[in-house]
């Protein structure tokens, strides 16, 4: 086992993949959808789990990997969750935007509340569900891959075994545990389904890393596009809503369409990387995490600006409800990406200037 060897060209492709993926996330969270087939909710969250598996570094120990997850993800989730809660508590005092206090009366209930609500309980940091689930999935899949590799050393049987585990995990999550959650509405079944489905795409990324890096391109994009078109004609092109365990057409169709979207994104990224270096797109990819965390805040700030001109009633502002008209789509998407990048750059600059701010 080892971490994947990545050339400079492949590294650029992956930056572009992350950029296209996070742009899809921002698009998916704003009213209006310019896509007929490459709809963001079909593939955008599976894409990031897939990327995690593709980049899995199996040279580290379990303890080292777990410590890295705590530092990189869990501390980050807690810090951003509290920061956004404070920002919106202040904004709520100034403007009539929807707000739900994150404080539940005691510390334990307040910590458990976002997990129980899949980070959607009035929070404008609802993408926290993905970061939290991703942290668990990353550790779980690291353990699974490490354990299987100790028993099976030959590459082909190893990858075949992990592929079977990935498919079983996806099937169990989408076609069994998700149904249990939908009927019971018990939150830990939702979390379990998230973990199983996320693990499926994570392990598919680990197994398919060489294949997708080598064969993505124009022909792969055409094949993926045709598959998505056919799925739409047969009415099986449905959103894959991992956050709430909604898989309307079942494991086979949901997985096929998600993988088709992933292949399409990789193919577009590879073609762009082959013909042109776009520094801005690379930078967006490198800032995918802060964009994911703060783009809803950017939307709300724009809502406030439009309310000053009498174009929007802030009583209507919620995490997924924002001002929309014929001209606002490119503005919200563009600034939904740019504002988090600027905020992250300013914070990084502040950390360099004031070492005590470093976390």
CSV table of C-alpha atoms in Angstrom, one decimal:
chain,number,residue,atom,x,y,z
A,1,UNK,CA,0.0,0.0,0.0
A,2,UNK,CA,1.1,3.6,-0.6
A,3,UNK,CA,-0.2,7.0,-1.2
A,4,UNK,CA,-0.9,7.7,-4.9
A,5,UNK,CA,2.0,9.1,-6.9
A,6,UNK,CA,0.8,12.3,-8.5
A,7,UNK,CA,2.5,14.1,-11.3
A,8,UNK,CA,2.3,17.9,-11.7
A,9,UNK,CA,-0.2,17.5,-14.5
A,10,UNK,CA,-2.4,15.1,-12.4
A,11,UNK,CA,-2.2,17.5,-9.5
A,12,UNK,CA,-3.5,20.3,-11.7
A,13,UNK,CA,-6.3,18.0,-12.9
A,14,UNK,CA,-7.3,17.3,-9.3
A,15,UNK,CA,-7.3,21.0,-8.5
A,16,UNK,CA,-9.6,21.6,-11.4
A,17,UNK,CA,-11.8,18.6,-10.3
A,18,UNK,CA,-12.1,20.2,-6.9
A,19,UNK,CA,-12.9,23.6,-8.4
A,20,UNK,CA,-15.6,22.2,-10.7
A,21,UNK,CA,-17.0,20.2,-7.8
A,22,UNK,CA,-17.2,23.1,-5.4
A,23,UNK,CA,-18.7,25.3,-8.2
A,24,UNK,CA,-21.3,22.6,-8.6
A,25,UNK,CA,-22.0,22.7,-4.8
A,26,UNK,CA,-22.5,26.5,-4.9
A,27,UNK,CA,-24.8,26.2,-7.9
A,28,UNK,CA,-26.8,23.4,-6.2
A,29,UNK,CA,-27.5,25.6,-3.2
A,30,UNK,CA,-28.9,28.6,-5.1
A,31,UNK,CA,-32.3,28.8,-6.9
A,32,UNK,CA,-32.1,28.1,-10.6
A,33,UNK,CA,-30.3,25.3,-12.4
A,34,UNK,CA,-28.6,25.8,-15.8
A,35,UNK,CA,-28.0,22.1,-16.3
A,36,UNK,CA,-30.2,19.7,-18.1
A,37,UNK,CA,-28.3,16.5,-17.3
A,38,UNK,CA,-25.2,17.4,-15.2
A,39,UNK,CA,-27.3,18.4,-12.3
A,40,UNK,CA,-25.1,19.1,-9.2
A,41,UNK,CA,-27.1,17.0,-6.8
A,42,UNK,CA,-26.6,13.9,-8.9
A,43,UNK,CA,-22.9,13.8,-8.2
A,44,UNK,CA,-21.4,16.7,-6.3
A,45,UNK,CA,-21.1,15.1,-2.8
A,46,UNK,CA,-20.2,11.6,-4.1
A,47,UNK,CA,-17.4,13.4,-6.1
A,48,UNK,CA,-15.7,14.7,-2.9
A,49,UNK,CA,-15.9,11.3,-1.2
A,50,UNK,CA,-14.5,9.8,-4.4
A,51,UNK,CA,-11.6,12.3,-4.3
A,52,UNK,CA,-10.9,11.4,-0.7
A,53,UNK,CA,-10.5,7.7,-1.7
A,54,UNK,CA,-8.3,8.6,-4.7
A,55,UNK,CA,-6.0,10.6,-2.4
A,56,UNK,CA,-6.0,8.1,0.5
A,57,UNK,CA,-2.5,7.9,2.0
A,58,UNK,CA,-2.0,4.4,3.3
A,59,UNK,CA,1.6,4.9,4.4
A,60,UNK,CA,0.6,6.4,7.8
A,61,UNK,CA,-0.4,4.5,10.9
A,62,UNK,CA,-4.0,4.4,12.0
A,63,UNK,CA,-3.2,6.6,15.0
A,64,UNK,CA,-1.5,9.2,12.7
A,65,UNK,CA,-4.4,9.2,10.3
A,66,UNK,CA,-6.9,9.6,13.1
A,67,UNK,CA,-4.9,12.4,14.7
A,68,UNK,CA,-4.8,14.1,11.3
A,69,UNK,CA,-8.6,13.8,11.0
A,70,UNK,CA,-9.1,15.4,14.4
A,71,UNK,CA,-6.8,18.3,13.6
A,72,UNK,CA,-7.9,18.8,10.0
A,73,UNK,CA,-11.6,18.1,10.2
A,74,UNK,CA,-13.1,17.9,13.6
A,75,UNK,CA,-11.4,21.0,15.0
A,76,UNK,CA,-12.3,22.8,11.8
A,77,UNK,CA,-15.9,21.8,12.0
A,78,UNK,CA,-16.2,23.0,15.6
A,79,UNK,CA,-14.5,26.3,15.0
A,80,UNK,CA,-16.5,27.1,11.8
A,81,UNK,CA,-19.8,26.0,13.4
A,82,UNK,CA,-19.3,28.3,16.4
A,83,UNK,CA,-18.0,31.2,14.2
A,84,UNK,CA,-21.0,31.0,11.8
A,85,UNK,CA,-23.4,30.7,14.7
A,86,UNK,CA,-22.0,33.9,16.2
A,87,UNK,CA,-22.1,35.7,12.9
A,88,UNK,CA,-25.7,34.9,12.3
A,89,UNK,CA,-26.7,35.6,15.9
A,90,UNK,CA,-25.3,39.1,15.3
A,91,UNK,CA,-26.9,39.4,11.8
A,92,UNK,CA,-30.3,38.3,13.3
A,93,UNK,CA,-30.1,41.2,15.7
A,94,UNK,CA,-29.7,43.6,12.8
A,95,UNK,CA,-31.9,42.0,10.2
A,96,UNK,CA,-35.0,39.8,10.2
A,97,UNK,CA,-33.3,36.8,8.7
A,98,UNK,CA,-34.4,33.3,9.9
A,99,UNK,CA,-32.3,32.1,12.8
A,100,UNK,CA,-32.3,29.3,15.3
A,101,UNK,CA,-30.0,29.4,18.4
A,102,UNK,CA,-27.4,26.7,18.4
A,103,UNK,CA,-27.3,26.6,22.2
A,104,UNK,CA,-29.6,23.9,23.5
A,105,UNK,CA,-29.4,24.6,27.2
A,106,UNK,CA,-26.3,22.7,28.1
A,107,UNK,CA,-23.0,21.9,26.5
A,108,UNK,CA,-23.7,18.2,25.7
A,109,UNK,CA,-27.1,18.9,24.1
A,110,UNK,CA,-25.5,21.7,22.1
A,111,UNK,CA,-22.8,19.5,20.8
A,112,UNK,CA,-25.2,16.7,19.9
A,113,UNK,CA,-27.8,19.0,18.3
A,114,UNK,CA,-26.0,19.6,14.9
A,115,UNK,CA,-25.3,15.8,14.6
A,116,UNK,CA,-28.9,14.9,15.3
A,117,UNK,CA,-30.1,17.5,12.8
A,118,UNK,CA,-27.5,16.6,10.2
A,119,UNK,CA,-26.3,20.2,10.7
A,120,UNK,CA,-29.6,21.5,9.2
A,121,UNK,CA,-31.3,22.6,12.4
A,122,UNK,CA,-31.5,26.3,11.6
A,123,UNK,CA,-27.7,26.4,10.8
A,124,UNK,CA,-26.2,28.2,7.9
A,125,UNK,CA,-23.3,25.7,8.1
A,126,UNK,CA,-25.4,22.8,7.0
A,127,UNK,CA,-22.5,21.5,4.9
A,128,UNK,CA,-21.0,20.5,8.2
A,129,UNK,CA,-22.8,17.2,7.8
A,130,UNK,CA,-20.5,16.4,4.9
A,131,UNK,CA,-17.3,17.4,6.7
A,132,UNK,CA,-18.4,15.4,9.8
A,133,UNK,CA,-19.4,12.3,7.8
A,134,UNK,CA,-16.3,12.6,5.7
A,135,UNK,CA,-14.1,12.5,8.8
A,136,UNK,CA,-15.7,9.3,9.9
A,137,UNK,CA,-15.6,7.8,6.4
A,138,UNK,CA,-11.9,8.7,6.0
A,139,UNK,CA,-10.9,6.9,9.2
A,140,UNK,CA,-13.2,3.9,8.6
A,141,UNK,CA,-12.0,3.4,5.0
A,142,UNK,CA,-8.4,3.7,6.1
A,143,UNK,CA,-8.9,0.9,8.6
A,144,UNK,CA,-10.8,-1.2,6.0
A,145,UNK,CA,-8.1,-0.8,3.3
A,146,UNK,CA,-5.3,-1.4,5.8
A,147,UNK,CA,-7.0,-4.6,7.2
A,148,UNK,CA,-7.7,-6.0,3.8
A,149,UNK,CA,-4.2,-5.3,2.5
A,150,UNK,CA,-2.7,-7.3,5.4
A,151,UNK,CA,-4.6,-10.3,4.3
A,152,UNK,CA,-4.5,-9.9,0.6
A,153,UNK,CA,-1.3,-8.6,-0.9
A,154,UNK,CA,-1.8,-9.3,-4.6
A,155,UNK,CA,-3.0,-6.0,-6.3
A,156,UNK,CA,-5.9,-7.5,-8.4
A,157,UNK,CA,-7.5,-9.6,-5.6
A,158,UNK,CA,-7.0,-6.6,-3.2
A,159,UNK,CA,-8.8,-4.1,-5.4
A,160,UNK,CA,-11.5,-6.7,-6.3
A,161,UNK,CA,-12.2,-7.2,-2.6
A,162,UNK,CA,-12.3,-3.5,-1.8
A,163,UNK,CA,-14.6,-3.0,-4.8
A,164,UNK,CA,-17.0,-5.6,-3.4
A,165,UNK,CA,-16.9,-3.9,0.0
A,166,UNK,CA,-17.6,-0.6,-1.7
A,167,UNK,CA,-20.6,-2.0,-3.6
A,168,UNK,CA,-22.0,-3.8,-0.6
A,169,UNK,CA,-21.6,-0.6,1.5
A,170,UNK,CA,-23.5,1.5,-1.1
A,171,UNK,CA,-26.2,-1.1,-1.4
A,172,UNK,CA,-26.7,-1.4,2.3
A,173,UNK,CA,-26.7,2.4,2.8
A,174,UNK,CA,-29.1,3.3,-0.1
A,175,UNK,CA,-31.5,0.3,-0.2
A,176,UNK,CA,-31.7,-0.7,3.4
A,177,UNK,CA,-30.5,1.7,6.1
A,178,UNK,CA,-31.9,4.7,4.2
A,179,UNK,CA,-35.3,3.1,4.2
A,180,UNK,CA,-35.1,2.4,7.9
A,181,UNK,CA,-34.3,6.0,8.5
A,182,UNK,CA,-37.1,7.3,6.3
A,183,UNK,CA,-39.6,5.1,8.2
A,184,UNK,CA,-38.3,5.8,11.7
A,185,UNK,CA,-36.7,9.3,11.4
A,186,UNK,CA,-34.2,8.2,14.0
A,187,UNK,CA,-31.1,10.4,13.4
A,188,UNK,CA,-28.4,7.7,13.9
A,189,UNK,CA,-29.9,5.7,11.0
A,190,UNK,CA,-29.4,8.7,8.8
A,191,UNK,CA,-25.8,9.1,10.0
A,192,UNK,CA,-25.2,5.4,9.4
A,193,UNK,CA,-26.6,5.6,5.9
A,194,UNK,CA,-24.4,8.7,5.2
A,195,UNK,CA,-21.4,6.8,6.4
A,196,UNK,CA,-22.2,3.7,4.3
A,197,UNK,CA,-22.9,5.7,1.1
A,198,UNK,CA,-19.9,8.0,1.7
A,199,UNK,CA,-17.7,4.9,2.3
A,200,UNK,CA,-18.9,3.4,-0.9
A,201,UNK,CA,-17.8,6.3,-3.1
A,202,UNK,CA,-14.6,6.8,-1.0
A,203,UNK,CA,-13.6,3.1,-1.7
A,204,UNK,CA,-14.6,3.4,-5.3
A,205,UNK,CA,-12.2,6.4,-5.5
A,206,UNK,CA,-9.4,4.3,-4.0
A,207,UNK,CA,-10.1,1.4,-6.4
A,208,UNK,CA,-10.7,3.5,-9.5
A,209,UNK,CA,-7.9,6.1,-9.1
A,210,UNK,CA,-5.6,4.8,-11.8
A,211,UNK,CA,-8.5,4.1,-14.2
A,212,UNK,CA,-10.1,7.5,-14.0
A,213,UNK,CA,-6.9,9.4,-14.1
A,214,UNK,CA,-5.7,7.5,-17.2
A,215,UNK,CA,-9.0,7.2,-19.2
A,216,UNK,CA,-10.9,10.3,-18.4
A,217,UNK,CA,-11.1,12.7,-21.3
A,218,UNK,CA,-13.2,13.6,-24.4
A,219,UNK,CA,-14.4,10.1,-25.1
A,220,UNK,CA,-15.2,9.4,-21.4
A,221,UNK,CA,-17.1,12.6,-21.2
A,222,UNK,CA,-19.2,11.7,-24.2
A,223,UNK,CA,-19.9,8.3,-22.7
A,224,UNK,CA,-20.9,9.8,-19.4
A,225,UNK,CA,-23.1,12.4,-21.0
A,226,UNK,CA,-24.9,9.8,-23.1
A,227,UNK,CA,-25.5,7.7,-20.0
A,228,UNK,CA,-26.9,10.6,-18.1
A,229,UNK,CA,-29.1,11.5,-21.1
A,230,UNK,CA,-30.5,7.9,-21.3
A,231,UNK,CA,-31.1,7.9,-17.5
A,232,UNK,CA,-33.1,11.1,-17.9
A,233,UNK,CA,-35.2,9.7,-20.7
A,234,UNK,CA,-36.0,6.7,-18.5
A,235,UNK,CA,-36.8,9.0,-15.6
A,236,UNK,CA,-34.1,7.5,-13.4
A,237,UNK,CA,-31.9,10.6,-13.2
A,238,UNK,CA,-32.6,11.6,-9.6
A,239,UNK,CA,-30.7,13.7,-7.0
A,240,UNK,CA,-28.6,11.7,-4.6
A,241,UNK,CA,-29.4,13.4,-1.3
A,242,UNK,CA,-26.9,11.8,1.1
A,243,UNK,CA,-27.6,14.4,3.8
A,244,UNK,CA,-31.1,13.1,4.3
A,245,UNK,CA,-30.7,9.6,2.9
A,246,UNK,CA,-33.0,10.1,-0.1
A,247,UNK,CA,-32.3,7.6,-2.9
A,248,UNK,CA,-35.5,7.6,-5.0
A,249,UNK,CA,-34.4,5.2,-7.7
A,250,UNK,CA,-32.2,2.8,-5.6
A,251,UNK,CA,-28.6,1.9,-5.4
A,252,UNK,CA,-27.9,0.8,-9.0
A,253,UNK,CA,-29.3,3.9,-10.8
A,254,UNK,CA,-28.1,6.4,-8.2
A,255,UNK,CA,-24.6,4.9,-8.2
A,256,UNK,CA,-24.4,4.8,-12.0
A,257,UNK,CA,-25.5,8.4,-12.5
A,258,UNK,CA,-23.2,9.6,-9.7
A,259,UNK,CA,-20.3,7.9,-11.3
A,260,UNK,CA,-21.2,9.2,-14.7
A,261,UNK,CA,-21.2,12.8,-13.2
A,262,UNK,CA,-17.8,12.1,-11.5
A,263,UNK,CA,-16.4,10.8,-14.8
A,264,UNK,CA,-17.7,13.9,-16.7
A,265,UNK,CA,-16.1,16.3,-14.1
A,266,UNK,CA,-12.8,14.5,-14.3
A,267,UNK,CA,-12.9,14.5,-18.1
A,268,UNK,CA,-13.6,18.2,-18.3
A,269,UNK,CA,-10.8,18.9,-15.8
A,270,UNK,CA,-8.4,16.8,-17.7
A,271,UNK,CA,-9.2,18.4,-21.1
A,272,UNK,CA,-8.8,21.9,-19.5
A,273,UNK,CA,-5.5,20.9,-17.9
A,274,UNK,CA,-4.2,19.6,-21.2
A,275,UNK,CA,-5.0,22.7,-23.2
A,276,UNK,CA,-4.7,25.6,-20.8
A,277,UNK,CA,-3.5,26.5,-17.3
A,278,UNK,CA,-6.1,28.6,-15.6
A,279,UNK,CA,-4.7,30.0,-12.3
A,280,UNK,CA,-8.1,31.2,-11.0
A,281,UNK,CA,-9.7,27.7,-11.5
A,282,UNK,CA,-6.7,26.2,-9.7
A,283,UNK,CA,-7.1,28.6,-6.9
A,284,UNK,CA,-10.8,27.9,-6.5
A,285,UNK,CA,-9.9,24.2,-6.2
A,286,UNK,CA,-7.4,24.9,-3.5
A,287,UNK,CA,-10.0,26.9,-1.6
A,288,UNK,CA,-12.8,24.3,-2.0
A,289,UNK,CA,-13.1,23.8,1.8
A,290,UNK,CA,-13.6,27.5,2.8
A,291,UNK,CA,-15.9,28.0,-0.2
A,292,UNK,CA,-18.0,25.0,1.0
A,293,UNK,CA,-18.1,26.4,4.5
A,294,UNK,CA,-18.9,30.1,3.8
A,295,UNK,CA,-20.8,30.3,0.5
A,296,UNK,CA,-24.2,30.4,2.3
A,297,UNK,CA,-22.9,33.3,4.3
A,298,UNK,CA,-22.0,35.1,1.1
A,299,UNK,CA,-25.5,34.5,-0.2
A,300,UNK,CA,-27.0,36.0,2.9
A,301,UNK,CA,-24.8,39.1,2.6
A,302,UNK,CA,-26.0,39.6,-0.9
A,303,UNK,CA,-29.6,39.2,0.3
A,304,UNK,CA,-28.9,42.0,2.7
A,305,UNK,CA,-27.5,44.2,0.0
A,306,UNK,CA,-30.6,43.6,-2.2
A,307,UNK,CA,-32.9,44.3,0.7
A,308,UNK,CA,-31.4,47.8,1.0
A,309,UNK,CA,-32.7,48.5,-2.5
A,310,UNK,CA,-36.1,47.1,-1.7
A,311,UNK,CA,-35.7,44.1,-4.0
A,312,UNK,CA,-35.8,41.4,-1.3
A,313,UNK,CA,-37.7,40.8,2.0
A,314,UNK,CA,-35.2,39.4,4.5
A,315,UNK,CA,-38.0,37.6,6.3
A,316,UNK,CA,-37.7,35.1,3.4
A,317,UNK,CA,-34.0,34.5,3.8
A,318,UNK,CA,-33.1,31.0,4.9
A,319,UNK,CA,-30.2,28.7,4.4
A,320,UNK,CA,-31.5,27.6,1.0
A,321,UNK,CA,-33.8,30.5,0.2
A,322,UNK,CA,-32.3,33.7,-1.3
A,323,UNK,CA,-33.2,36.5,-3.6
A,324,UNK,CA,-33.4,35.4,-7.2
A,325,UNK,CA,-34.2,37.1,-10.5
A,326,UNK,CA,-33.1,36.9,-14.1
A,327,UNK,CA,-29.8,38.7,-13.5
A,328,UNK,CA,-28.7,37.5,-10.0
A,329,UNK,CA,-27.7,33.9,-10.8
A,330,UNK,CA,-24.1,34.7,-12.1
A,331,UNK,CA,-23.7,37.3,-9.3
A,332,UNK,CA,-24.6,35.0,-6.5
A,333,UNK,CA,-22.6,32.1,-7.9
A,334,UNK,CA,-19.6,34.3,-8.6
A,335,UNK,CA,-19.6,36.1,-5.3
A,336,UNK,CA,-20.6,32.9,-3.5
A,337,UNK,CA,-17.2,31.6,-4.6
A,338,UNK,CA,-15.2,34.9,-4.4
A,339,UNK,CA,-16.3,36.1,-0.9
A,340,UNK,CA,-15.2,32.9,0.9
A,341,UNK,CA,-11.9,33.0,-0.9
A,342,UNK,CA,-11.3,36.6,0.1
A,343,UNK,CA,-12.2,35.8,3.7
A,344,UNK,CA,-10.0,32.8,3.8
A,345,UNK,CA,-7.1,34.8,2.3
A,346,UNK,CA,-7.5,37.6,4.9
A,347,UNK,CA,-7.6,35.1,7.7
A,348,UNK,CA,-4.5,33.3,6.5
A,349,UNK,CA,-2.7,36.6,6.2
A,350,UNK,CA,-3.8,37.5,9.7
A,351,UNK,CA,-2.4,34.2,11.1
A,352,UNK,CA,0.9,34.9,9.5
A,353,UNK,CA,1.0,38.4,11.0
A,354,UNK,CA,-0.3,37.4,14.4
A,355,UNK,CA,1.1,33.9,15.3
A,356,UNK,CA,-1.2,33.7,18.3
A,357,UNK,CA,-4.2,33.4,16.0
A,358,UNK,CA,-2.8,30.2,14.5
A,359,UNK,CA,-4.8,27.1,15.4
